[in-house]
CSV table of C-alpha atoms in Angstrom, one decimal:
chain,number,residue,atom,x,y,z
T,1,MET,CA,11.0,23.9,-0.1
T,2,ALA,CA,13.6,22.7,2.4
T,3,ARG,CA,16.0,22.5,-0.5
T,4,ASP,CA,15.7,26.2,-1.4
T,5,MET,CA,16.1,27.4,2.2
T,6,SER,CA,19.3,28.5,3.8
T,7,ASP,CA,20.7,26.5,6.8
T,8,ILE,CA,19.7,29.2,9.2
T,9,ASP,CA,16.1,29.4,7.9
T,10,ILE,CA,15.8,25.6,8.2
T,11,LEU,CA,17.0,25.9,11.8
T,12,LYS,CA,14.5,28.6,12.6
T,13,MET,CA,11.7,26.5,11.0
T,14,GLU,CA,12.7,23.5,13.1
T,15,LEU,CA,12.9,25.6,16.3
T,16,GLU,CA,9.4,27.0,15.7
T,17,GLN,CA,8.0,23.5,15.3
T,18,LEU,CA,9.9,22.2,18.3
T,19,LYS,CA,8.4,25.0,20.5
T,20,LYS,CA,4.9,23.9,19.4
T,21,GLU,CA,5.6,20.2,20.0
T,22,VAL,CA,7.0,20.7,23.6
T,23,SER,CA,3.5,21.5,24.8
T,24,THR,CA,1.7,18.5,23.1
T,25,PRO,CA,-0.6,16.8,25.6
T,26,ARG,CA,0.6,13.3,26.2
T,27,GLU,CA,-1.3,10.4,27.8
T,28,PRO,CA,0.3,7.6,29.7
T,29,VAL,CA,1.4,4.6,27.6
T,30,SER,CA,-0.4,2.2,29.9
T,31,LYS,CA,-3.7,3.8,29.0
T,32,THR,CA,-3.1,4.2,25.3
T,33,SER,CA,-1.7,0.7,24.8
T,34,LYS,CA,-4.5,-0.9,26.7
T,35,ASP,CA,-7.0,1.0,24.5
T,36,THR,CA,-5.2,-0.2,21.4
T,37,MET,CA,-5.0,-3.8,22.6
T,38,ASP,CA,-8.7,-3.8,23.6
T,39,TRP,CA,-9.8,-2.3,20.3
T,40,CYS,CA,-7.7,-4.8,18.4
T,41,GLU,CA,-8.9,-7.9,20.2
T,42,ALA,CA,-12.5,-6.9,19.9
T,43,ALA,CA,-12.1,-6.3,16.1
T,44,SER,CA,-10.0,-9.5,15.5
T,45,CYS,CA,-13.0,-11.8,15.7
T,46,THR,CA,-14.4,-10.2,12.5
T,47,ASP,CA,-11.1,-9.8,10.7
T,48,LEU,CA,-11.4,-12.1,7.7
T,49,LEU,CA,-7.7,-12.3,7.2
T,50,ILE,CA,-7.3,-13.9,10.7
T,51,THR,CA,-10.5,-16.0,10.9
T,52,GLY,CA,-10.2,-17.0,7.2
T,53,VAL,CA,-13.1,-17.0,4.7
T,54,PRO,CA,-15.1,-20.3,4.4
T,55,ASP,CA,-14.8,-21.6,0.8
T,56,ASP,CA,-18.5,-21.4,0.1
T,57,LYS,CA,-18.5,-17.7,1.1
T,58,ASN,CA,-15.3,-16.7,-0.6
T,59,PRO,CA,-16.0,-14.7,-3.7
T,60,TYR,CA,-12.4,-15.1,-4.8
T,61,LYS,CA,-12.4,-18.9,-4.7
T,62,PRO,CA,-13.5,-20.4,-8.1
T,63,GLU,CA,-16.5,-22.7,-7.6
T,64,LYS,CA,-16.1,-26.4,-8.5
T,65,GLY,CA,-18.5,-27.1,-11.4
T,66,GLY,CA,-18.8,-23.4,-12.2
T,67,TRP,CA,-19.7,-22.6,-15.8
T,68,LYS,CA,-16.2,-21.3,-16.6
T,69,ASN,CA,-14.6,-24.4,-15.3
T,70,ILE,CA,-17.0,-26.7,-17.1
T,71,MET,CA,-16.4,-25.0,-20.4
T,72,LEU,CA,-12.7,-25.0,-19.9
T,73,TYR,CA,-12.8,-28.7,-19.1
T,74,LEU,CA,-14.9,-29.6,-22.1
T,75,HIS,CA,-12.8,-27.4,-24.4
T,76,ARG,CA,-9.6,-29.0,-23.2
T,77,ASN,CA,-11.0,-32.5,-23.5
T,78,THR,CA,-12.7,-32.0,-26.8
T,79,TRP,CA,-9.4,-30.7,-28.3
T,80,GLN,CA,-7.5,-33.7,-26.9
T,81,THR,CA,-10.1,-36.1,-28.2
T,82,TYR,CA,-9.9,-34.5,-31.6
T,83,CYS,CA,-6.1,-34.6,-31.7
T,84,SER,CA,-6.1,-38.3,-30.7
T,85,TYR,CA,-8.6,-39.2,-33.4
T,86,VAL,CA,-6.6,-37.3,-36.0
T,87,SER,CA,-3.4,-39.1,-35.0
T,88,LEU,CA,-5.2,-42.4,-35.0
T,89,PHE,CA,-6.7,-41.8,-38.5
T,90,THR,CA,-3.4,-40.7,-39.9
T,91,GLY,CA,-1.7,-43.8,-38.4
T,92,LEU,CA,-4.3,-46.1,-39.8
T,93,LYS,CA,-4.0,-44.5,-43.3
T,94,ARG,CA,-0.2,-44.9,-43.2
T,95,LEU,CA,-0.6,-48.6,-42.3
T,96,LYS,CA,-3.0,-49.2,-45.2
T,97,LEU,CA,-0.7,-47.5,-47.6
T,98,GLU,CA,2.3,-49.6,-46.4
T,99,ARG,CA,0.3,-52.8,-46.8
T,100,ARG,CA,-0.8,-51.9,-50.3
T,101,ASN,CA,2.9,-51.1,-51.2
T,102,ARG,CA,4.1,-54.5,-49.9
T,103,ARG,CA,1.4,-56.3,-51.9
T,104,ASP,CA,2.3,-54.4,-55.1
T,105,VAL,CA,6.0,-55.2,-54.6
T,106,HIS,CA,5.2,-58.8,-54.2
N,1,MET,CA,28.1,32.0,13.2
N,2,GLY,CA,27.0,32.9,16.7
N,3,GLU,CA,23.4,32.9,15.8
N,4,MET,CA,23.4,29.4,14.3
N,5,GLU,CA,25.1,28.0,17.4
N,6,GLU,CA,22.6,29.7,19.7
N,7,LEU,CA,19.7,28.4,17.6
N,8,ARG,CA,21.2,24.9,17.5
N,9,LYS,CA,21.6,24.9,21.3
N,10,GLU,CA,18.0,26.0,21.7
N,11,ALA,CA,16.8,23.3,19.4
N,12,ASP,CA,18.7,20.6,21.2
N,13,ASN,CA,17.4,21.9,24.5
N,14,LEU,CA,13.8,21.6,23.3
N,15,LYS,CA,14.5,18.1,21.9
N,16,ASP,CA,15.7,17.1,25.3
N,17,GLN,CA,12.6,18.5,26.9
N,18,ILE,CA,10.4,16.5,24.5
N,19,THR,CA,12.3,13.3,25.2
N,20,GLU,CA,11.9,13.9,28.9
N,21,ALA,CA,8.2,14.6,28.6
N,22,ARG,CA,7.8,11.3,26.6
N,23,LYS,CA,9.7,9.4,29.2
N,24,VAL,CA,7.5,10.7,32.0
N,25,VAL,CA,4.3,9.2,30.4
N,26,GLN,CA,6.1,5.9,29.6
N,27,ASP,CA,4.9,4.1,32.6
N,28,THR,CA,4.9,0.7,30.7
N,29,THR,CA,5.8,-0.7,27.3
N,30,LEU,CA,3.4,-2.3,24.8
N,31,GLN,CA,5.3,-5.7,25.3
N,32,GLU,CA,4.4,-5.6,29.0
N,33,ALA,CA,0.8,-4.5,28.4
N,34,VAL,CA,0.2,-7.4,26.0
N,35,ALA,CA,2.1,-10.1,28.0
N,36,GLY,CA,-1.2,-11.9,28.7
N,37,THR,CA,-2.4,-11.9,25.1
N,38,THR,CA,-1.9,-15.0,23.0
N,39,LEU,CA,-0.1,-14.8,19.7
N,40,VAL,CA,-2.4,-15.0,16.6
N,41,GLY,CA,-2.3,-18.4,15.0
N,42,ARG,CA,-0.2,-18.9,11.8
N,43,VAL,CA,-1.7,-17.0,9.0
N,44,GLN,CA,-1.6,-18.8,5.6
N,45,LEU,CA,-3.0,-16.8,2.7
N,46,LYS,CA,-3.2,-18.3,-0.7
N,47,THR,CA,-3.1,-16.5,-4.1
N,48,ARG,CA,-6.7,-16.5,-5.3
N,49,LYS,CA,-6.3,-14.4,-8.4
N,50,THR,CA,-3.4,-13.1,-10.5
N,51,LEU,CA,-4.0,-9.9,-12.4
N,52,ARG,CA,-2.0,-10.0,-15.6
N,53,GLY,CA,-1.8,-7.2,-18.1
N,54,HIS,CA,0.9,-4.7,-17.1
N,55,LEU,CA,4.1,-4.9,-19.2
N,56,ALA,CA,6.5,-3.3,-16.8
N,57,LYS,CA,7.2,-2.8,-13.1
N,58,ILE,CA,4.1,-2.0,-11.0
N,59,TYR,CA,4.8,0.9,-8.7
N,60,ALA,CA,1.5,1.5,-6.9
N,61,MET,CA,-2.0,0.1,-6.3
N,62,HIS,CA,-5.0,1.3,-4.3
N,63,TRP,CA,-8.4,-0.4,-3.5
N,64,GLY,CA,-11.7,1.3,-4.1
N,65,THR,CA,-13.6,2.0,-0.9
N,66,ASP,CA,-17.2,2.8,-2.0
N,67,THR,CA,-19.6,-0.2,-1.7
N,68,ASN,CA,-19.9,-0.2,-5.5
N,69,CYS,CA,-16.2,-0.6,-6.0
N,70,SER,CA,-15.0,-2.4,-2.9
N,71,LYS,CA,-13.8,-5.2,-5.3
N,72,LEU,CA,-12.2,-2.8,-7.7
N,73,CYS,CA,-8.6,-1.6,-7.5
N,74,VAL,CA,-6.4,0.7,-9.6
N,75,SER,CA,-2.7,-0.1,-10.3
N,76,ALA,CA,0.0,2.1,-11.9
N,77,SER,CA,2.9,0.7,-13.9
N,78,GLN,CA,5.9,2.2,-15.7
N,79,ASP,CA,4.6,0.8,-18.9
N,80,GLY,CA,2.6,4.1,-18.9
N,81,LYS,CA,-0.8,2.6,-18.0
N,82,LEU,CA,-3.2,3.0,-15.2
N,83,ILE,CA,-5.5,-0.1,-15.0
N,84,VAL,CA,-8.7,-0.4,-13.0
N,85,TRP,CA,-9.3,-4.1,-12.3
N,86,ASP,CA,-12.4,-6.0,-11.2
N,87,THR,CA,-10.6,-8.3,-8.8
N,88,LEU,CA,-13.4,-10.9,-8.8
N,89,THR,CA,-13.3,-11.6,-12.5
N,90,THR,CA,-9.7,-10.3,-13.2
N,91,ASN,CA,-11.2,-8.2,-16.0
N,92,LYS,CA,-9.8,-4.8,-16.8
N,93,VAL,CA,-12.6,-2.2,-16.2
N,94,SER,CA,-10.4,0.6,-17.7
N,95,ALA,CA,-6.9,0.8,-19.1
N,96,ILE,CA,-5.9,4.4,-19.1
N,97,PRO,CA,-2.8,5.4,-21.1
N,98,LEU,CA,-0.7,8.0,-19.4
N,99,LYS,CA,1.1,11.0,-20.8
N,100,SER,CA,4.2,10.3,-18.7
N,101,SER,CA,5.1,6.6,-18.1
N,102,TRP,CA,7.2,7.5,-15.1
N,103,VAL,CA,4.4,7.0,-12.6
N,104,MET,CA,5.1,6.4,-8.9
N,105,THR,CA,1.7,6.5,-7.3
N,106,CYS,CA,-2.0,6.1,-7.9
N,107,ALA,CA,-5.2,6.6,-5.9
N,108,TYR,CA,-8.9,5.7,-6.1
N,109,ALA,CA,-11.3,8.4,-4.9
N,110,PRO,CA,-13.6,7.3,-2.1
N,111,SER,CA,-16.7,7.9,-4.3
N,112,GLY,CA,-15.3,5.7,-7.0
N,113,ASN,CA,-15.7,8.4,-9.6
N,114,MET,CA,-12.0,9.4,-10.1
N,115,VAL,CA,-8.5,8.0,-10.0
N,116,ALA,CA,-5.3,10.0,-9.7
N,117,CYS,CA,-1.7,9.3,-10.5
N,118,GLY,CA,1.7,11.1,-10.7
N,119,GLY,CA,5.4,10.6,-10.7
N,120,LEU,CA,8.5,12.0,-12.2
N,121,ASP,CA,6.4,14.5,-14.2
N,122,ASN,CA,6.0,16.5,-10.9
N,123,MET,CA,2.2,16.6,-11.6
N,124,CYS,CA,-0.9,14.9,-10.2
N,125,SER,CA,-3.2,13.9,-13.0
N,126,ILE,CA,-6.9,13.3,-12.1
N,127,TYR,CA,-9.0,11.1,-14.4
N,128,ASN,CA,-12.8,11.0,-14.4
N,129,LEU,CA,-14.0,7.4,-14.7
N,130,LYS,CA,-17.6,8.3,-15.0
N,131,GLY,CA,-17.4,10.6,-18.1
N,132,LYS,CA,-20.6,11.2,-20.1
N,133,ASP,CA,-19.5,9.4,-23.2
N,134,GLY,CA,-18.0,6.5,-21.3
N,135,ASN,CA,-14.4,7.5,-22.1
N,136,VAL,CA,-11.9,8.0,-19.3
N,137,LYS,CA,-10.3,11.5,-19.7
N,138,VAL,CA,-7.9,13.7,-17.8
N,139,MET,CA,-10.0,16.0,-15.7
N,140,ARG,CA,-7.2,18.1,-14.1
N,141,GLU,CA,-3.5,18.3,-14.0
N,142,LEU,CA,-2.3,19.6,-10.7
N,143,ALA,CA,1.1,21.1,-11.3
N,144,ALA,CA,3.1,23.2,-8.7
N,145,HIS,CA,5.4,20.7,-7.1
N,146,THR,CA,9.1,21.2,-7.9
N,147,GLY,CA,9.9,17.5,-7.2
N,148,TYR,CA,8.5,14.1,-8.2
N,149,LEU,CA,5.1,13.0,-6.9
N,150,SER,CA,5.6,10.1,-4.5
N,151,CYS,CA,2.1,9.7,-3.1
N,152,CYS,CA,-1.4,11.0,-3.5
N,153,ARG,CA,-4.7,10.4,-1.6
N,154,PHE,CA,-8.2,11.7,-2.2
N,155,LEU,CA,-10.1,13.4,0.7
N,156,SER,CA,-13.2,13.7,-1.5
N,157,ASP,CA,-14.1,14.3,-5.1
N,158,SER,CA,-13.0,17.9,-4.7
N,159,GLU,CA,-9.8,17.6,-2.6
N,160,ILE,CA,-6.6,15.6,-2.8
N,161,ILE,CA,-3.4,15.6,-0.8
N,162,THR,CA,-0.1,14.9,-2.5
N,163,SER,CA,3.4,14.3,-1.2
N,164,SER,CA,6.5,15.2,-3.2
N,165,GLY,CA,10.2,14.9,-3.5
N,166,ASP,CA,10.4,18.7,-3.0
N,167,CYS,CA,9.9,17.9,0.8
N,168,THR,CA,6.4,19.3,0.9
N,169,CYS,CA,2.8,17.9,1.0
N,170,VAL,CA,0.0,19.9,-0.7
N,171,LEU,CA,-3.7,20.0,-0.3
N,172,TRP,CA,-5.3,20.8,-3.7
N,173,ASP,CA,-8.7,22.0,-4.7
N,174,ILE,CA,-9.5,19.8,-7.7
N,175,GLU,CA,-12.2,22.1,-9.2
N,176,THR,CA,-9.9,25.0,-9.6
N,177,GLY,CA,-6.6,23.0,-9.8
N,178,THR,CA,-4.9,25.2,-7.3
N,179,GLU,CA,-3.0,24.6,-4.0
N,180,LYS,CA,-5.2,25.2,-0.9
N,181,THR,CA,-2.5,24.5,1.7
N,182,ILE,CA,1.2,23.7,1.6
N,183,PHE,CA,2.6,21.6,4.4
N,184,ALA,CA,6.3,22.3,4.7
N,185,GLY,CA,8.5,21.0,7.5
N,186,HIS,CA,10.2,17.9,6.3
N,187,LEU,CA,13.9,18.1,5.6
N,188,GLY,CA,14.0,15.3,3.1
N,189,ASP,CA,11.9,14.0,0.2
N,190,CYS,CA,8.4,13.0,1.3
N,191,MET,CA,7.9,9.4,0.3
N,192,SER,CA,4.4,8.5,1.4
N,193,LEU,CA,1.3,9.7,3.1
N,194,ALA,CA,-1.8,8.3,4.7
N,195,VAL,CA,-5.1,10.0,5.6
N,196,SER,CA,-6.7,9.3,9.0
N,197,PRO,CA,-10.0,7.4,9.1
N,198,ASP,CA,-11.9,10.6,10.1
N,199,PHE,CA,-10.2,12.6,7.3
N,200,LYS,CA,-9.1,15.4,9.7
N,201,MET,CA,-5.4,14.6,9.8
N,202,PHE,CA,-2.8,13.0,7.6
N,203,ILE,CA,0.7,11.6,8.2
N,204,SER,CA,3.7,11.8,6.0
N,205,GLY,CA,7.0,9.8,6.0
N,206,ALA,CA,10.1,11.2,4.5
N,207,CYS,CA,13.8,10.7,3.7
N,208,ASP,CA,14.7,12.7,6.8
N,209,PHE,CA,13.9,9.5,8.7
N,210,THR,CA,10.9,11.2,10.4
N,211,ALA,CA,7.1,10.9,10.2
N,212,LYS,CA,4.9,14.0,10.8
N,213,LEU,CA,1.3,14.2,11.8
N,214,TRP,CA,-0.5,17.2,10.1
N,215,ASP,CA,-3.8,18.8,10.9
N,216,ILE,CA,-5.5,19.4,7.6
N,217,ARG,CA,-7.7,22.4,8.5
N,218,GLU,CA,-5.2,24.1,10.8
N,219,ALA,CA,-2.5,23.6,8.2
N,220,SER,CA,0.1,22.8,10.9
N,221,CYS,CA,2.3,19.9,12.0
N,222,ARG,CA,1.0,18.5,15.3
N,223,GLN,CA,3.6,15.8,16.0
N,224,THR,CA,6.9,14.5,14.7
N,225,PHE,CA,8.1,10.9,15.2
N,226,SER,CA,11.7,9.9,14.8
N,227,GLY,CA,13.6,6.7,15.6
N,228,HIS,CA,14.1,5.2,12.1
N,229,GLU,CA,17.7,4.9,10.9
N,230,SER,CA,16.8,5.4,7.2
N,231,ASP,CA,14.3,6.7,4.7
N,232,ILE,CA,10.6,6.0,5.6
N,233,ASN,CA,9.1,4.4,2.5
N,234,ALA,CA,5.7,3.5,3.7
N,235,ILE,CA,3.2,4.8,6.2
N,236,GLY,CA,-0.3,3.9,7.4
N,237,PHE,CA,-2.8,4.7,10.1
N,238,PHE,CA,-3.8,2.1,12.6
N,239,PRO,CA,-7.6,1.4,11.8
N,240,ASN,CA,-8.8,3.3,15.0
N,241,GLY,CA,-6.8,6.4,14.0
N,242,ASN,CA,-4.9,6.5,17.3
N,243,ALA,CA,-1.6,5.1,16.1
N,244,VAL,CA,0.7,5.3,13.1
N,245,ILE,CA,2.7,2.5,11.4
N,246,THR,CA,5.9,3.3,9.4
N,247,GLY,CA,8.1,1.1,7.2
N,248,SER,CA,11.7,2.0,6.4
N,249,ASP,CA,14.8,1.2,4.4
N,250,ASP,CA,16.4,0.2,7.8
N,251,ALA,CA,14.4,-3.1,7.5
N,252,THR,CA,12.1,-2.3,10.4
N,253,CYS,CA,8.5,-1.2,10.8
N,254,LYS,CA,7.5,0.9,13.9
N,255,LEU,CA,4.2,1.6,15.6
N,256,TYR,CA,3.9,5.1,17.1
N,257,ASP,CA,1.1,6.1,19.4
N,258,LEU,CA,-0.4,9.5,18.7
N,259,ARG,CA,-1.8,10.1,22.2
N,260,ALA,CA,1.4,9.1,24.0
N,261,ASP,CA,3.5,10.8,21.3
N,262,GLN,CA,6.1,8.1,21.1
N,263,GLU,CA,7.2,4.8,19.6
N,264,LEU,CA,5.4,1.8,21.1
N,265,ILE,CA,7.1,-1.1,19.3
N,266,THR,CA,9.4,-2.1,16.5
N,267,TYR,CA,8.8,-5.0,14.1
N,268,GLN,CA,12.2,-6.4,13.2
N,269,ASP,CA,13.9,-9.7,12.8
N,270,SER,CA,17.6,-10.5,12.5
N,271,GLY,CA,16.9,-12.5,9.4
N,272,ILE,CA,15.4,-9.5,7.6
N,273,MET,CA,18.0,-7.2,6.1
N,274,CYS,CA,16.2,-5.5,3.2
N,275,GLY,CA,14.1,-2.4,3.2
N,276,VAL,CA,10.3,-2.2,3.7
N,277,THR,CA,8.7,-0.9,0.5
N,278,SER,CA,5.0,-0.9,1.5
N,279,LEU,CA,2.6,-1.8,4.3
N,280,ALA,CA,-1.0,-2.3,5.1
N,281,PRO,CA,-2.8,-3.1,8.4
N,282,SER,CA,-5.6,-5.6,8.3
N,283,LEU,CA,-9.1,-4.3,9.2
N,284,SER,CA,-8.8,-5.1,12.9
N,285,GLY,CA,-5.2,-3.8,13.1
N,286,ARG,CA,-4.1,-7.1,14.5
N,287,LEU,CA,-2.1,-8.0,11.4
N,288,LEU,CA,0.5,-5.9,9.7
N,289,LEU,CA,1.3,-6.9,6.1
N,290,ALA,CA,4.6,-5.4,5.0
N,291,GLY,CA,6.2,-5.8,1.6
N,292,TYR,CA,10.0,-6.1,1.4
N,293,ASP,CA,12.8,-5.8,-1.2
N,294,ASP,CA,13.4,-9.5,-0.9
N,295,PHE,CA,10.3,-10.3,-3.0
N,296,ASN,CA,8.2,-11.4,0.1
N,297,VAL,CA,5.5,-10.0,2.2
N,298,ASN,CA,5.8,-10.6,6.0
N,299,ILE,CA,2.7,-10.8,8.2
N,300,TRP,CA,3.3,-9.5,11.7
N,301,ASP,CA,1.1,-9.8,14.8
N,302,MET,CA,1.0,-6.1,15.6
N,303,LEU,CA,0.6,-6.5,19.4
N,304,LYS,CA,3.2,-9.2,20.0
N,305,ALA,CA,5.6,-8.0,17.2
N,306,GLU,CA,6.2,-11.6,15.9
N,307,ARG,CA,6.0,-12.8,12.4
N,308,VAL,CA,3.0,-15.0,11.8
N,309,GLY,CA,3.1,-15.6,8.1
N,310,VAL,CA,4.8,-15.0,4.8
N,311,LEU,CA,3.3,-14.3,1.3
N,312,ALA,CA,5.8,-15.7,-1.2
N,313,GLY,CA,4.9,-15.7,-4.8
N,314,HIS,CA,6.4,-12.7,-6.5
N,315,ASP,CA,9.5,-12.9,-8.7
N,316,ASN,CA,10.6,-9.4,-7.9
N,317,ARG,CA,10.4,-6.7,-5.3
N,318,VAL,CA,6.9,-6.2,-3.8
N,319,SER,CA,6.3,-2.5,-4.4
N,320,CYS,CA,2.8,-2.0,-3.1
N,321,ILE,CA,0.2,-3.7,-0.9
N,322,GLY,CA,-3.3,-2.9,0.1
N,323,VAL,CA,-6.1,-4.5,2.1
N,324,SER,CA,-9.6,-4.2,0.6
N,325,SER,CA,-12.1,-2.0,2.5
N,326,ASP,CA,-14.2,-5.0,3.6
N,327,GLY,CA,-11.1,-6.7,4.9
N,328,MET,CA,-11.7,-9.8,2.8
N,329,ALA,CA,-8.6,-9.8,0.7
N,330,CYS,CA,-5.2,-8.2,0.3
N,331,CYS,CA,-3.6,-7.3,-3.0
N,332,THR,CA,0.2,-7.2,-3.7
N,333,GLY,CA,1.8,-5.5,-6.7
N,334,SER,CA,5.3,-6.2,-7.7
N,335,TRP,CA,8.1,-5.2,-10.1
N,336,ASP,CA,7.4,-8.6,-11.8
N,337,SER,CA,4.4,-6.8,-13.4
N,338,PHE,CA,1.8,-8.9,-11.7
N,339,LEU,CA,-0.8,-8.2,-9.0
N,340,LYS,CA,-1.9,-11.0,-6.8
N,341,ILE,CA,-5.0,-11.2,-4.6
N,342,TRP,CA,-4.6,-13.2,-1.4
N,343,ASN,CA,-7.0,-14.4,1.3
């Protein structure tokens, strides 16, 4: 809207607004800042970002031994165990083949 | 022109009168009033969850407020998706594809039934999350702005307020899709808005470096706050509704008192030289979390105006931040396409 208005119309709009704002009731800063401070201090005791959330009550903290963690742990470990068995088995088979080859050569 | 000169003189005269009236009530400063208060201890929040799923910059996020969705939040990204997240499980409750991917804002209705978004398409699209067949569909497209949609906030399921790059804010009736009230007065793009806790007023921050307090029912601007030296990108109400916090490209945040009609304090540090992109006060108003262009979020003690913590973890600009309605966690969204939950 301000883009389509002429400079003089913008000035008139500003002037109208300033006339309204001149008579805004204003309270002393000492009173309002004290009220803000008191409100803030009273509410800070229950502000969880200040006091912190204890681990056992924090819904965002994953529980130790939770189902998801146990499954992930087992899954990770089972796969690792499987991989190590496969590499052990392949290694043993290779050894066996080499021994047979050497025997045949001799 | 003679008329212009006269009008300008009158305006300057009135501005001087307002400055004088503000000085008269300035019998102390906030710094003096809080001299006896102790600084809040160092605040160290950890990333508890990372919400992965967006494929491009995240521009906005908003927490749900209703008790059923106090752990849900909606985020908007320029990959053309609006995602509603369950922050406890990091699951996506809904992934809504948008018609226009140039989204700049999103909002969650207080009831939890709807979400809204908008951006360079100049429209505010409202989506119904609780449709009969379970699908999320566009309910209304509010089109009348002649500039981009920078911010939107629901008042209820039937009313929403939007701020736009066309320098106006509009109150819409969602049922009919029409404008109820147009709030004109800013001389620059309106970049952000926030609704007061009692839903009777709202504040808007704009590229004319001022913040304006509007009365929703009277459809008028009550107060104007200046002092910033650059565009105001982020704005928020102090939790008790009696003060306003603004964040600007001039690297500072300011606290303005509504009843004293003036700036109380500025949150600035010589080491911070980049603009503020977003801000959110904690539930008690004691902490101010502000996101900056340097990829960090600084946590300020609002009364003492000192930094008490930093949230570092994003690899790009922090574009949006919000504190959940129960005050238990804060969520940051970034151009690195991730959202992080901290507490």
